[in-house]
Tab-separated table of C-alpha atoms and ligand atoms in Angstrom:
chain	number	residue	atom	x	y	z
L	1	MET	CA	140.311	279.620	-86.190
L	2	THR	CA	136.663	277.614	-86.646
L	3	ALA	CA	136.756	273.809	-86.275
L	4	THR	CA	133.961	271.790	-87.673
L	5	LEU	CA	133.227	268.132	-86.863
L	6	VAL	CA	131.408	265.974	-89.674
L	7	PHE	CA	130.030	262.746	-88.557
L	8	GLY	CA	127.982	260.075	-89.698
L	9	ALA	CA	125.011	259.888	-87.835
L	10	GLN	CA	123.063	256.525	-89.067
L	11	TRP	CA	125.109	253.300	-90.262
L	12	GLY	CA	127.668	255.103	-92.373
L	13	ASP	CA	126.735	255.942	-96.105
L	14	GLU	CA	124.599	258.981	-95.016
L	15	GLY	CA	126.543	261.130	-97.942
L	16	LYS	CA	129.396	262.489	-95.678
L	17	GLY	CA	131.740	262.816	-98.788
L	18	LYS	CA	129.355	265.366	-100.332
L	19	ILE	CA	128.766	267.511	-97.525
L	20	ILE	CA	132.524	267.164	-96.207
L	21	ASP	CA	133.733	268.301	-99.827
L	22	LEU	CA	131.047	271.527	-99.474
L	23	LEU	CA	132.293	272.582	-96.151
L	24	ALA	CA	136.415	271.627	-97.468
L	25	ALA	CA	135.524	274.857	-99.658
L	26	GLU	CA	135.637	276.979	-96.768
L	27	ALA	CA	138.644	275.136	-94.980
L	28	ASP	CA	142.418	275.090	-94.714
L	29	LEU	CA	142.867	271.860	-93.096
L	30	ILE	CA	140.791	268.506	-93.496
L	31	VAL	CA	141.716	265.952	-91.095
L	32	ARG	CA	140.497	262.529	-90.663
L	33	PHE	CA	140.846	260.525	-87.363
L	34	SER	CA	139.504	256.869	-87.533
L	35	GLY	CA	138.931	254.211	-89.629
L	36	GLY	CA	140.419	252.708	-93.294
L	37	ASN	CA	139.533	252.364	-96.533
L	38	ASN	CA	136.319	250.350	-95.023
L	39	ALA	CA	134.721	254.036	-95.439
L	40	GLY	CA	133.535	255.085	-99.205
L	41	HIS	CA	132.821	258.422	-99.775
L	42	THR	CA	131.275	259.507	-103.180
L	43	VAL	CA	131.400	263.173	-104.585
L	44	VAL	CA	130.348	264.208	-108.261
L	45	VAL	CA	131.649	267.308	-109.599
L	46	GLY	CA	129.793	268.075	-113.040
L	47	ASP	CA	130.785	264.819	-114.959
L	48	LYS	CA	133.229	263.187	-112.694
L	49	LYS	CA	132.495	261.199	-109.878
L	50	TYR	CA	135.143	260.326	-107.262
L	51	ALA	CA	135.216	257.913	-104.558
L	52	LEU	CA	137.592	258.498	-102.187
L	53	HIS	CA	138.126	255.793	-99.418
L	54	LEU	CA	140.886	257.053	-97.328
L	55	ILE	CA	141.895	260.370	-98.276
L	56	PRO	CA	140.266	262.846	-97.207
L	57	SER	CA	137.396	264.478	-99.561
L	58	GLY	CA	139.561	267.807	-99.205
L	59	ILE	CA	141.721	266.634	-101.571
L	60	LEU	CA	139.527	267.639	-104.430
L	61	ARG	CA	139.664	271.763	-103.371
L	62	GLU	CA	142.670	273.462	-104.112
L	63	GLY	CA	144.546	274.650	-101.917
L	64	ALA	CA	143.241	272.617	-98.693
L	65	VAL	CA	146.059	270.607	-97.030
L	66	ASN	CA	144.714	266.853	-96.020
L	67	TYR	CA	145.862	264.635	-92.872
L	68	LEU	CA	145.411	261.504	-92.026
L	69	GLY	CA	145.576	261.270	-88.004
L	70	GLY	CA	147.522	258.762	-85.671
L	71	GLY	CA	143.704	256.977	-85.412
L	72	VAL	CA	143.285	255.899	-89.165
L	73	VAL	CA	144.874	252.719	-90.293
L	74	ILE	CA	146.588	252.889	-93.679
L	75	ASP	CA	146.818	249.655	-96.086
L	76	LEU	CA	149.613	251.290	-98.483
L	77	TRP	CA	149.036	249.269	-101.319
L	78	HIS	CA	145.331	251.018	-101.377
L	79	LEU	CA	146.675	254.406	-100.603
L	80	ARG	CA	149.152	254.162	-103.631
L	81	GLN	CA	146.142	252.735	-105.952
L	82	GLU	CA	143.730	255.302	-104.758
L	83	ILE	CA	146.634	258.284	-105.204
L	84	GLN	CA	147.168	257.024	-109.113
L	85	GLY	CA	143.308	256.976	-109.113
L	86	LEU	CA	142.762	260.659	-108.267
L	87	ARG	CA	146.060	261.672	-110.380
L	88	ASP	CA	144.149	259.664	-113.403
L	89	LEU	CA	141.163	261.792	-113.016
L	90	GLY	CA	143.120	264.898	-113.164
L	91	VAL	CA	143.771	265.912	-109.283
L	92	THR	CA	146.921	266.630	-107.661
L	93	VAL	CA	147.545	264.611	-104.612
L	94	THR	CA	151.187	265.223	-103.609
L	95	PRO	CA	152.397	263.727	-100.595
L	96	GLY	CA	154.522	266.529	-98.154
L	97	GLU	CA	152.492	269.220	-99.694
L	98	ASN	CA	148.350	268.170	-100.015
L	99	LEU	CA	148.476	265.087	-98.060
L	100	PHE	CA	150.087	264.377	-94.825
L	101	LEU	CA	150.305	261.250	-92.925
L	102	SER	CA	150.322	260.653	-89.167
L	103	GLN	CA	153.993	258.574	-88.052
L	104	CYS	CA	151.342	256.933	-84.989
L	105	ALA	CA	149.206	255.879	-87.745
L	106	HIS	CA	148.574	251.896	-87.704
L	107	LEU	CA	149.682	249.997	-91.198
L	108	ILE	CA	147.061	247.177	-92.489
L	109	LEU	CA	149.063	244.891	-93.763
L	110	PRO	CA	148.163	241.576	-95.803
L	111	TYR	CA	147.878	239.197	-93.529
L	112	HIS	CA	145.328	241.948	-92.020
L	113	ARG	CA	143.366	241.385	-95.142
L	114	GLU	CA	143.821	237.393	-94.265
L	115	GLU	CA	143.313	237.240	-90.728
L	116	ASP	CA	139.546	239.243	-91.350
L	117	ARG	CA	138.540	236.642	-93.917
L	118	ILE	CA	139.252	233.890	-91.768
L	119	ARG	CA	137.529	235.222	-88.677
L	120	GLU	CA	134.409	235.948	-91.267
L	121	GLU	CA	134.351	232.712	-92.032
L	122	LEU	CA	134.787	231.070	-88.750
L	123	ARG	CA	131.782	233.696	-87.331
L	124	GLY	CA	129.654	231.402	-90.022
L	125	SER	CA	126.159	232.661	-89.378
L	126	GLY	CA	127.123	235.250	-86.456
L	127	LYS	CA	129.602	237.059	-89.584
L	128	ILE	CA	129.818	240.946	-88.923
L	129	GLY	CA	129.443	241.420	-92.819
L	130	THR	CA	133.010	243.281	-92.281
L	131	THR	CA	134.192	245.232	-95.889
L	132	GLY	CA	136.935	242.590	-95.871
L	133	ARG	CA	139.700	245.502	-96.123
L	134	GLY	CA	141.586	243.992	-92.507
L	135	ILE	CA	140.029	246.924	-90.567
L	136	GLY	CA	139.560	244.921	-87.128
L	137	PRO	CA	142.800	242.653	-87.312
L	138	ALA	CA	144.671	246.099	-87.620
L	139	TYR	CA	143.421	247.765	-85.131
L	140	GLN	CA	143.389	244.152	-82.642
L	141	ASP	CA	146.847	244.588	-83.332
L	142	ARG	CA	147.037	248.086	-82.140
L	143	ALA	CA	145.630	247.088	-78.879
L	144	SER	CA	147.164	244.327	-78.433
L	145	ARG	CA	150.273	246.050	-79.181
L	146	SER	CA	151.412	244.163	-82.368
L	147	GLY	CA	150.867	246.890	-84.892
L	148	LEU	CA	153.328	248.242	-87.079
L	149	ARG	CA	153.157	252.469	-87.573
L	150	MET	CA	153.748	254.941	-90.421
L	151	GLY	CA	156.422	256.025	-88.413
L	152	ASP	CA	158.413	252.641	-88.359
L	153	LEU	CA	158.724	253.279	-92.240
L	154	LEU	CA	161.355	255.757	-91.679
L	155	ASP	CA	163.855	253.532	-89.387
L	156	PRO	CA	164.097	249.899	-92.288
L	157	VAL	CA	166.262	248.059	-89.661
L	158	TYR	CA	163.734	248.386	-86.665
L	159	LEU	CA	160.788	247.916	-89.832
L	160	GLY	CA	162.382	244.655	-90.532
L	161	GLU	CA	163.052	243.551	-87.106
L	162	ARG	CA	159.206	244.460	-85.851
L	163	LEU	CA	158.080	242.674	-88.961
L	164	SER	CA	159.695	239.455	-88.321
L	165	ALA	CA	158.839	239.231	-84.554
L	166	VAL	CA	155.029	240.107	-85.331
L	167	MET	CA	155.214	237.712	-88.436
L	168	LEU	CA	155.814	234.276	-86.179
L	169	GLU	CA	152.590	234.659	-84.746
L	170	LYS	CA	151.007	236.135	-87.832
L	171	ASN	CA	152.076	232.856	-89.700
L	172	ARG	CA	151.411	230.584	-86.963
L	173	PHE	CA	147.543	231.730	-87.247
L	174	LEU	CA	147.499	231.417	-91.006
L	175	ARG	CA	148.946	228.213	-91.497
L	176	GLY	CA	146.857	226.789	-88.651
L	177	PHE	CA	143.968	227.739	-91.525
L	178	GLY	CA	145.975	226.409	-94.617
L	179	HIS	CA	147.004	229.415	-95.653
L	180	ALA	CA	151.242	229.500	-96.911
L	181	GLY	CA	151.637	232.349	-94.692
L	182	MET	CA	153.787	235.529	-95.824
L	183	ASP	CA	157.999	235.966	-95.968
L	184	PRO	CA	158.827	239.013	-93.849
L	185	ALA	CA	161.603	240.036	-96.053
L	186	ASP	CA	159.152	239.907	-99.230
L	187	LEU	CA	157.003	241.690	-97.467
L	188	LEU	CA	159.397	244.853	-95.606
L	189	ALA	CA	160.872	245.114	-99.918
L	190	GLU	CA	156.894	246.255	-100.495
L	191	LEU	CA	156.119	248.189	-98.361
L	192	LEU	CA	159.577	250.290	-97.970
L	193	GLU	CA	159.211	250.909	-102.015
L	194	ILE	CA	155.864	252.043	-101.461
L	195	ALA	CA	156.500	254.206	-99.018
L	196	GLU	CA	159.699	256.024	-101.006
L	197	GLU	CA	156.731	258.234	-102.237
L	198	LEU	CA	155.497	258.733	-99.528
L	199	ARG	CA	158.084	259.707	-97.043
L	200	PRO	CA	157.845	263.252	-97.105
L	201	ALA	CA	154.077	263.430	-95.674
L	202	ILE	CA	154.709	260.999	-92.858
L	203	CYS	CA	155.197	263.292	-89.967
L	204	ASP	CA	153.656	264.683	-86.622
L	205	THR	CA	150.436	265.272	-88.003
L	206	GLY	CA	148.635	266.200	-84.666
L	207	GLY	CA	151.216	268.693	-83.842
L	208	ILE	CA	150.674	270.353	-87.141
L	209	VAL	CA	146.529	270.357	-86.085
L	210	ARG	CA	147.007	271.404	-82.627
L	211	ARG	CA	149.574	274.843	-83.889
L	212	ALA	CA	146.514	275.266	-86.686
L	213	LEU	CA	143.952	275.680	-84.074
L	214	LYS	CA	145.736	278.053	-81.664
L	215	ASP	CA	145.682	280.233	-85.318
L	216	GLU	CA	143.053	282.507	-85.355
L	217	LYS	CA	143.098	282.450	-89.002
L	218	SER	CA	142.693	278.928	-89.683
L	219	ARG	CA	139.767	276.875	-90.756
L	220	VAL	CA	140.056	273.335	-89.413
L	221	LEU	CA	137.426	270.306	-90.753
L	222	PHE	CA	137.476	266.900	-89.037
L	223	GLU	CA	136.013	264.280	-91.265
L	224	GLY	CA	134.180	261.642	-89.546
L	225	ALA	CA	134.127	258.258	-90.983
L	226	GLN	CA	130.863	255.030	-90.592
L	227	GLY	CA	128.488	256.351	-88.579
L	228	LEU	CA	127.736	256.497	-85.270
L	229	LEU	CA	125.361	253.440	-84.812
L	230	LEU	CA	128.917	251.461	-85.802
L	231	ASP	CA	130.971	252.703	-83.556
L	232	VAL	CA	132.690	249.986	-81.320
L	233	ASP	CA	131.060	251.688	-78.299
L	234	LEU	CA	128.410	253.225	-79.124
L	235	GLY	CA	126.507	251.216	-82.033
L	236	THR	CA	125.068	248.016	-82.266
L	237	TYR	CA	127.604	245.746	-81.169
L	238	PRO	CA	129.330	243.410	-82.184
L	239	TYR	CA	127.866	244.453	-85.523
L	240	VAL	CA	129.925	247.507	-85.749
L	241	THR	CA	133.219	248.957	-86.659
L	242	SER	CA	136.456	248.467	-84.740
L	243	THR	CA	136.842	252.452	-83.848
L	244	SER	CA	135.629	255.316	-82.268
L	245	VAL	CA	134.030	256.939	-85.032
L	246	ALA	CA	132.635	260.256	-83.777
L	247	THR	CA	133.450	262.735	-81.135
L	248	GLY	CA	134.868	259.935	-79.077
L	249	GLY	CA	137.645	259.445	-81.117
L	250	LEU	CA	138.795	262.604	-82.259
L	251	GLY	CA	141.179	263.206	-79.514
L	252	GLY	CA	143.127	260.118	-79.878
L	253	GLY	CA	142.716	259.866	-83.265
L	254	ALA	CA	143.679	263.350	-84.523
L	255	ALA	CA	145.578	264.475	-81.076
L	256	VAL	CA	143.623	267.551	-80.343
L	257	PRO	CA	141.778	268.354	-77.162
L	258	PRO	CA	137.817	267.508	-78.119
L	259	GLN	CA	137.244	271.308	-76.724
L	260	SER	CA	138.652	273.036	-80.108
L	261	ILE	CA	135.705	271.926	-81.827
L	262	GLN	CA	132.701	274.321	-82.077
L	263	ARG	CA	130.619	273.212	-84.746
L	264	VAL	CA	129.476	269.654	-84.887
L	265	LEU	CA	127.501	268.640	-87.824
L	266	GLY	CA	125.868	264.989	-88.407
L	267	VAL	CA	124.879	264.117	-92.096
L	268	ALA	CA	121.966	261.695	-92.270
L	269	LYS	CA	119.968	260.706	-94.676
L	270	SER	CA	116.557	261.336	-95.429
L	271	TYR	CA	115.788	257.617	-95.240
L	272	THR	CA	117.932	255.195	-93.486
L	273	THR	CA	120.410	252.748	-94.976
L	274	ARG	CA	123.017	249.828	-93.412
L	275	VAL	CA	125.534	247.795	-94.987
L	276	GLY	CA	126.455	244.325	-93.646
L	277	GLU	CA	124.743	242.339	-90.740
L	278	GLY	CA	123.384	243.605	-87.410
L	279	PRO	CA	119.998	244.931	-86.350
L	280	PHE	CA	118.320	247.530	-88.307
L	281	PRO	CA	114.711	248.108	-86.646
L	282	THR	CA	113.206	250.197	-89.875
L	283	GLU	CA	114.272	248.172	-92.119
L	284	LEU	CA	111.871	247.586	-95.111
L	285	ASP	CA	112.015	244.319	-96.683
L	286	ASP	CA	109.637	244.519	-99.343
L	287	GLN	CA	108.921	246.718	-102.726
L	288	VAL	CA	109.035	250.203	-100.950
L	289	GLY	CA	112.810	248.946	-99.540
L	290	GLU	CA	113.626	248.143	-103.474
L	291	HIS	CA	112.130	250.898	-104.429
L	292	LEU	CA	114.487	253.295	-102.548
L	293	ARG	CA	117.344	250.875	-103.151
L	294	GLU	CA	116.880	251.353	-107.357
L	295	LYS	CA	116.305	255.222	-106.950
L	296	GLY	CA	118.882	255.785	-103.964
L	297	ARG	CA	121.430	253.336	-105.966
L	298	GLU	CA	122.119	251.989	-102.255
L	299	PHE	CA	125.035	249.668	-103.533
L	300	GLY	CA	128.016	250.246	-101.322
L	301	THR	CA	130.876	252.567	-102.813
L	302	THR	CA	133.948	249.837	-101.135
L	303	THR	CA	132.269	246.705	-101.610
L	304	GLY	CA	129.562	247.183	-104.165
L	305	ARG	CA	127.245	245.608	-101.917
L	306	PRO	CA	123.258	246.397	-101.873
L	307	ARG	CA	122.327	248.621	-98.983
L	308	ARG	CA	119.712	247.476	-97.036
L	309	CYS	CA	117.037	250.203	-96.949
L	310	GLY	CA	114.411	251.265	-94.108
L	311	TRP	CA	112.812	254.335	-92.955
L	312	PHE	CA	114.316	257.452	-91.134
L	313	ASP	CA	114.363	256.442	-87.468
L	314	LEU	CA	113.885	259.365	-84.675
L	315	VAL	CA	114.746	256.736	-82.267
L	316	ALA	CA	118.030	256.096	-83.431
L	317	MET	CA	118.603	259.908	-84.719
L	318	SER	CA	118.215	261.628	-80.834
L	319	TYR	CA	120.515	259.248	-79.562
L	320	THR	CA	123.561	259.565	-82.317
L	321	VAL	CA	123.084	263.604	-82.217
L	322	GLU	CA	122.905	264.128	-78.672
L	323	VAL	CA	125.937	261.785	-77.911
L	324	CYS	CA	127.800	263.459	-80.388
L	325	GLY	CA	126.294	266.978	-79.134
L	326	ALA	CA	125.496	268.197	-83.137
L	327	GLN	CA	123.990	271.520	-83.728
L	328	GLU	CA	123.154	270.579	-87.136
L	329	LEU	CA	122.338	267.957	-89.327
L	330	ALA	CA	122.612	267.963	-92.714
L	331	LEU	CA	119.861	265.550	-94.326
L	332	THR	CA	120.982	263.952	-97.829
L	333	LYS	CA	119.128	262.366	-100.990
L	334	LEU	CA	115.882	264.016	-100.045
L	335	ASP	CA	115.352	263.505	-103.963
L	336	VAL	CA	114.988	259.481	-103.391
L	337	LEU	CA	111.678	260.225	-101.509
L	338	SER	CA	109.985	261.598	-104.284
L	339	GLY	CA	107.350	259.543	-105.538
L	340	SER	CA	106.427	258.227	-102.315
L	341	LYS	CA	102.837	258.070	-101.291
L	342	SER	CA	103.403	258.489	-97.922
L	343	ILE	CA	106.702	258.770	-95.768
L	344	GLN	CA	106.961	257.001	-92.259
L	345	VAL	CA	109.122	257.927	-89.623
L	346	ALA	CA	110.109	255.912	-86.561
L	347	THR	CA	108.773	257.302	-83.288
L	348	HIS	CA	109.606	254.856	-80.898
L	349	TYR	CA	110.053	250.934	-79.981
L	350	GLU	CA	108.392	248.345	-78.363
L	351	LEU	CA	109.835	245.053	-77.124
L	352	ASP	CA	107.986	242.590	-74.278
L	353	GLY	CA	105.797	245.332	-72.877
L	354	ARG	CA	108.164	248.202	-72.696
L	355	THR	CA	108.250	251.237	-74.552
L	356	TYR	CA	111.775	252.888	-75.807
L	357	GLU	CA	112.026	256.439	-77.080
L	358	GLU	CA	115.448	256.467	-76.474
L	359	PHE	CA	117.881	254.390	-78.457
L	360	PRO	CA	118.342	251.134	-76.266
L	361	ALA	CA	121.935	250.797	-77.344
L	362	GLY	CA	123.510	247.350	-76.088
L	363	LEU	CA	119.803	245.820	-75.903
L	364	PRO	CA	120.268	241.913	-76.977
L	365	GLY	CA	116.889	242.353	-78.086
L	366	LEU	CA	117.227	245.538	-80.349
L	367	ASP	CA	116.634	242.750	-83.220
L	368	ARG	CA	113.402	242.312	-82.461
L	369	VAL	CA	111.606	245.488	-81.676
L	370	GLN	CA	108.322	246.304	-82.656
L	371	VAL	CA	108.649	249.936	-84.692
L	372	ARG	CA	105.824	252.619	-83.881
L	373	TYR	CA	105.870	254.853	-86.871
L	374	GLU	CA	104.048	258.129	-87.902
L	375	GLU	CA	102.959	258.566	-91.377
L	376	LEU	CA	103.535	261.920	-93.311
L	377	PRO	CA	102.539	262.728	-97.015
L	378	GLY	CA	104.559	262.139	-99.410
L	379	TRP	CA	104.642	264.437	-102.538
L	380	GLU	CA	105.450	263.893	-106.532
L	381	GLU	CA	107.854	266.364	-107.593
L	382	GLU	CA	111.512	266.217	-108.279
L	383	LEU	CA	113.752	267.977	-106.416
L	384	SER	CA	117.484	267.882	-108.234
L	385	ASP	CA	117.015	271.831	-109.520
L	386	ILE	CA	115.574	272.887	-106.428
L	387	ARG	CA	118.216	275.198	-104.488
L	388	LYS	CA	115.991	277.191	-101.821
L	389	PHE	CA	113.920	275.867	-98.914
L	390	GLU	CA	111.109	277.727	-100.142
L	391	ASP	CA	110.944	276.217	-103.384
L	392	LEU	CA	110.463	272.602	-102.305
L	393	PRO	CA	107.177	271.139	-102.459
L	394	SER	CA	104.995	272.012	-98.923
L	395	LYS	CA	104.824	268.190	-98.316
L	396	ALA	CA	108.770	267.896	-98.538
L	397	GLN	CA	109.161	271.217	-96.348
L	398	ASP	CA	106.531	269.594	-93.900
L	399	TYR	CA	108.281	266.559	-93.578
L	400	ILE	CA	111.801	268.599	-92.604
L	401	GLN	CA	110.037	270.588	-90.362
L	402	TYR	CA	108.692	267.580	-88.715
L	403	LEU	CA	112.043	266.198	-88.375
L	404	GLU	CA	113.475	269.717	-86.988
L	405	SER	CA	110.335	269.603	-84.517
L	406	LYS	CA	111.674	266.123	-83.191
L	407	LEU	CA	115.213	266.459	-83.137
L	408	PRO	CA	117.404	268.841	-80.766
L	409	VAL	CA	119.330	270.245	-84.572
L	410	ARG	CA	118.828	272.358	-86.741
L	411	LEU	CA	118.382	270.797	-90.192
L	412	SER	CA	121.368	273.544	-91.922
L	413	LEU	CA	121.836	271.752	-95.480
L	414	ILE	CA	119.520	269.589	-97.590
L	415	ALA	CA	120.883	267.446	-100.352
L	416	VAL	CA	118.707	266.790	-103.439
L	417	GLY	CA	121.086	265.054	-105.594
L	418	PRO	CA	124.698	263.480	-106.096
L	419	ASP	CA	126.444	266.245	-107.768
L	420	ARG	CA	128.519	269.556	-105.526
L	421	ASP	CA	125.752	272.208	-106.299
L	422	GLN	CA	122.793	270.200	-105.599
L	423	ILE	CA	122.338	271.319	-102.310
L	424	ILE	CA	119.540	273.660	-100.258
L	425	ARG	CA	121.604	275.887	-97.877
L	426	ARG	CA	119.121	277.019	-94.656
L	427	PRO	CA	121.514	279.745	-93.027
L	428	SER	CA	120.394	280.072	-89.262
B	1	IMP	P1	134.789	246.864	-90.923
B	1	IMP	O1	134.667	248.510	-90.789
B	1	IMP	O2	135.497	246.527	-92.520
B	1	IMP	O3	135.357	245.800	-89.872
B	1	IMP	O4	132.879	245.844	-90.833
B	1	IMP	C1	132.316	246.384	-89.772
B	1	IMP	C2	130.955	246.832	-90.009
B	1	IMP	O5	130.823	247.919	-89.974
B	1	IMP	C3	130.015	246.127	-91.312
B	1	IMP	O6	128.706	246.251	-90.946
B	1	IMP	C4	130.607	246.976	-92.393
B	1	IMP	O7	129.411	246.768	-93.287
B	1	IMP	C5	130.622	247.996	-91.608
B	1	IMP	N1	131.151	249.490	-92.268
B	1	IMP	C6	132.511	249.480	-92.321
B	1	IMP	N2	132.670	250.993	-93.202
B	1	IMP	C7	131.314	251.370	-93.303
B	1	IMP	C8	131.748	252.579	-94.153
B	1	IMP	O8	132.142	253.170	-94.522
B	1	IMP	N3	129.913	252.686	-94.280
B	1	IMP	C9	129.099	251.714	-94.405
B	1	IMP	N4	129.101	250.397	-93.508
B	1	IMP	C10	130.576	250.345	-93.343
């Protein structure tokens, strides 16, 4: 058995979709364990572009079986749409054959989306900048024991009773903010209608994955969503998502022992981006940032929002790879840096007379730190057609080797374009 965990090593949008798609070619099971349709994974295959939000990127590989573990929150309306979208592009999605959904996964219901919107409005200038998908409220209900789960869909009477009980409070909240409220009977009918096709897929995914982990021949890929700096405990709280996005969320979210994982691979962009609010020490609020946004097409897959752009941050990266125990990093979008005269890399922060070489997660002044950079020479050449490390311009090789010298990981994959084939492999 081989088990690999892929996680985002920045603030999400690192290009995990492309890397997972690549590794999925050598995997039998692909398992998502946290988040919901706040995620956005883009995979380009030839002239087709797939934007995945909830369904693991392994769905694009024939023979791979995809699982949404109990730590995922599922919006059935969105799932139906995503399945249809994939089918329209010629992808086979067969619930119960190549897609399975944990009976423990919580449902995102329409009132969660409304709640997300209302709570963001109430936060005013302190808003998080959520994706508006109802993620936070659904996890909030999970923690407060008011959630409904995929397994409940298999027992309509129980589901109806739970929905009526929970919605008494939900409707009181919604009406308090001028919303007309929602009818539990209507919601029940809609849920059951959408769930019909999904019934064969609802099962104990944890048990299946654990059995696979015991089988010598099976290859399991755990697909992290978001990025470690958005982790509810380890990230830039409160400007984070509501889950443990990497190693921390794996045990509960996929129902597997964490020691099952042999290979931990982080994905990082060659620079840094962030969507939504919150501290971003290396953010570039100038023409260079604008250039990265345009050249890197840095607009959210999920919300279309322009992403904030900045330089690569070694302080943050050392933290994320260390806290997840990563042995390898996949560096994406190296091609976007072509044409930059020089490239800056953050080496440490300073704040109120103190120097920080370790990422000070939880430091209230993180938005005020002075960032210290090392400047490296850039290169002009375009990289999109390069497939071998030795063929990269020497300055690009120097950049990779510089990062490797500063991080406790090997940069084993380097992406030079969005297409599946635009990758440089660096075997150990
Ligand atoms: P939520 O997950 O919708 O509650 O949003 C919380 C924060 O996480 C916001 O700043 C979002 O922009 C950010 N976020 C959530 N999912 C992703 C993702 O997949 N990529 C990048 N940012 C994300």
